[in-house]
Amino acid sequence: SEIFTPAHEENVRFIYEGERGAWQCVERDLRSQMGSERGLVEEYVEKMPNPSLKAFKPVDLGDLKRRNTQDAKKS
């Protein structure tokens, strides 16, 4: 049995019910996009992006893993 701290429960409540039920909005948007696209890769794009994330650059995790593996082999 897992023990959830009050901070954990507050985080879950914020994500699930938080600002206009953000997670519920994501689920609703994804459900509305399903149908003929079922089985394809889904990409969620916020309608109102957070301005503080404007400079965020996506990371290619596959490339990062390859570089780390190559660096480990060189050592």
Short mmCIF file of C-alpha atoms in Angstrom, two decimals:
data_model
loop_
_atom_site.label_atom_id
_atom_site.label_comp_id
_atom_site.label_asym_id
_atom_site.label_seq_id
_atom_site.Cartn_x
_atom_site.Cartn_y
_atom_site.Cartn_z
CA SER A 1 0.00 0.00 0.00
CA GLU A 2 1.32 3.43 -0.95
CA ILE A 3 1.46 6.35 1.44
CA PHE A 4 0.60 9.72 -0.09
CA THR A 5 1.76 12.86 1.65
CA PRO A 6 -0.48 15.93 1.79
CA ALA A 7 1.92 17.64 -0.68
CA HIS A 8 1.50 14.75 -3.14
CA GLU A 9 -2.28 14.90 -2.85
CA GLU A 10 -2.19 18.67 -3.37
CA ASN A 11 -0.08 18.24 -6.54
CA VAL A 12 -2.46 15.62 -7.91
CA ARG A 13 -5.45 17.81 -7.13
CA PHE A 14 -3.79 20.80 -8.85
CA ILE A 15 -3.01 18.82 -12.00
CA TYR A 16 -6.41 17.17 -12.16
CA GLU A 17 -8.64 20.03 -11.00
CA GLY A 18 -6.24 23.01 -11.08
CA GLU A 19 -6.43 25.99 -13.32
CA ARG A 20 -9.65 25.29 -15.28
CA GLY A 21 -9.04 21.55 -14.91
CA ALA A 22 -5.94 21.59 -17.13
CA TRP A 23 -5.61 17.81 -17.33
CA GLN A 24 -9.32 17.43 -18.09
CA CYS A 25 -8.89 19.91 -20.97
CA VAL A 26 -6.00 17.85 -22.37
CA GLU A 27 -8.01 14.64 -22.14
CA ARG A 28 -11.03 16.26 -23.80
CA ASP A 29 -8.91 17.67 -26.64
CA LEU A 30 -7.21 14.33 -27.24
CA ARG A 31 -10.56 12.49 -27.25
CA SER A 32 -11.95 14.93 -29.80
CA GLN A 33 -8.94 14.35 -32.08
CA MET A 34 -9.27 10.54 -31.95
CA GLY A 35 -11.16 8.62 -34.58
CA SER A 36 -9.49 8.21 -37.95
CA GLU A 37 -6.14 9.18 -36.41
CA ARG A 38 -6.25 6.36 -33.82
CA GLY A 39 -2.88 4.65 -33.52
CA LEU A 40 -0.89 7.62 -34.80
CA VAL A 41 1.50 9.64 -32.69
CA GLU A 42 -0.33 12.38 -30.81
CA GLU A 43 1.16 15.79 -30.15
CA TYR A 44 -0.57 18.09 -27.72
CA VAL A 45 -0.06 21.81 -28.33
CA GLU A 46 -1.40 24.30 -25.83
CA LYS A 47 -3.75 26.90 -27.22
CA MET A 48 -2.29 29.52 -24.87
CA PRO A 49 1.43 28.66 -24.37
CA ASN A 50 3.18 29.70 -21.18
CA PRO A 51 5.32 32.80 -22.01
CA SER A 52 8.09 31.69 -19.64
CA LEU A 53 8.64 28.62 -21.86
CA LYS A 54 9.13 30.68 -25.02
CA ALA A 55 12.89 29.96 -25.15
CA PHE A 56 12.44 26.21 -24.55
CA LYS A 57 14.22 24.06 -27.13
CA PRO A 58 13.04 20.43 -27.49
CA VAL A 59 15.65 17.75 -26.85
CA ASP A 60 16.13 14.74 -29.13
CA LEU A 61 16.32 12.05 -26.45
CA GLY A 62 17.48 9.40 -28.95
CA ASP A 63 20.41 11.57 -30.03
CA LEU A 64 21.28 12.40 -26.41
CA LYS A 65 21.28 8.70 -25.49
CA ARG A 66 23.52 7.85 -28.48
CA ARG A 67 26.01 10.57 -27.52
CA ASN A 68 26.08 9.46 -23.88
CA THR A 69 26.60 5.84 -24.95
CA GLN A 70 29.46 6.84 -27.28
CA ASP A 71 31.07 9.00 -24.55
CA ALA A 72 30.89 6.08 -22.09
CA LYS A 73 32.61 3.76 -24.60
CA LYS A 74 35.44 6.31 -25.11
CA SER A 75 36.24 6.43 -21.37
#
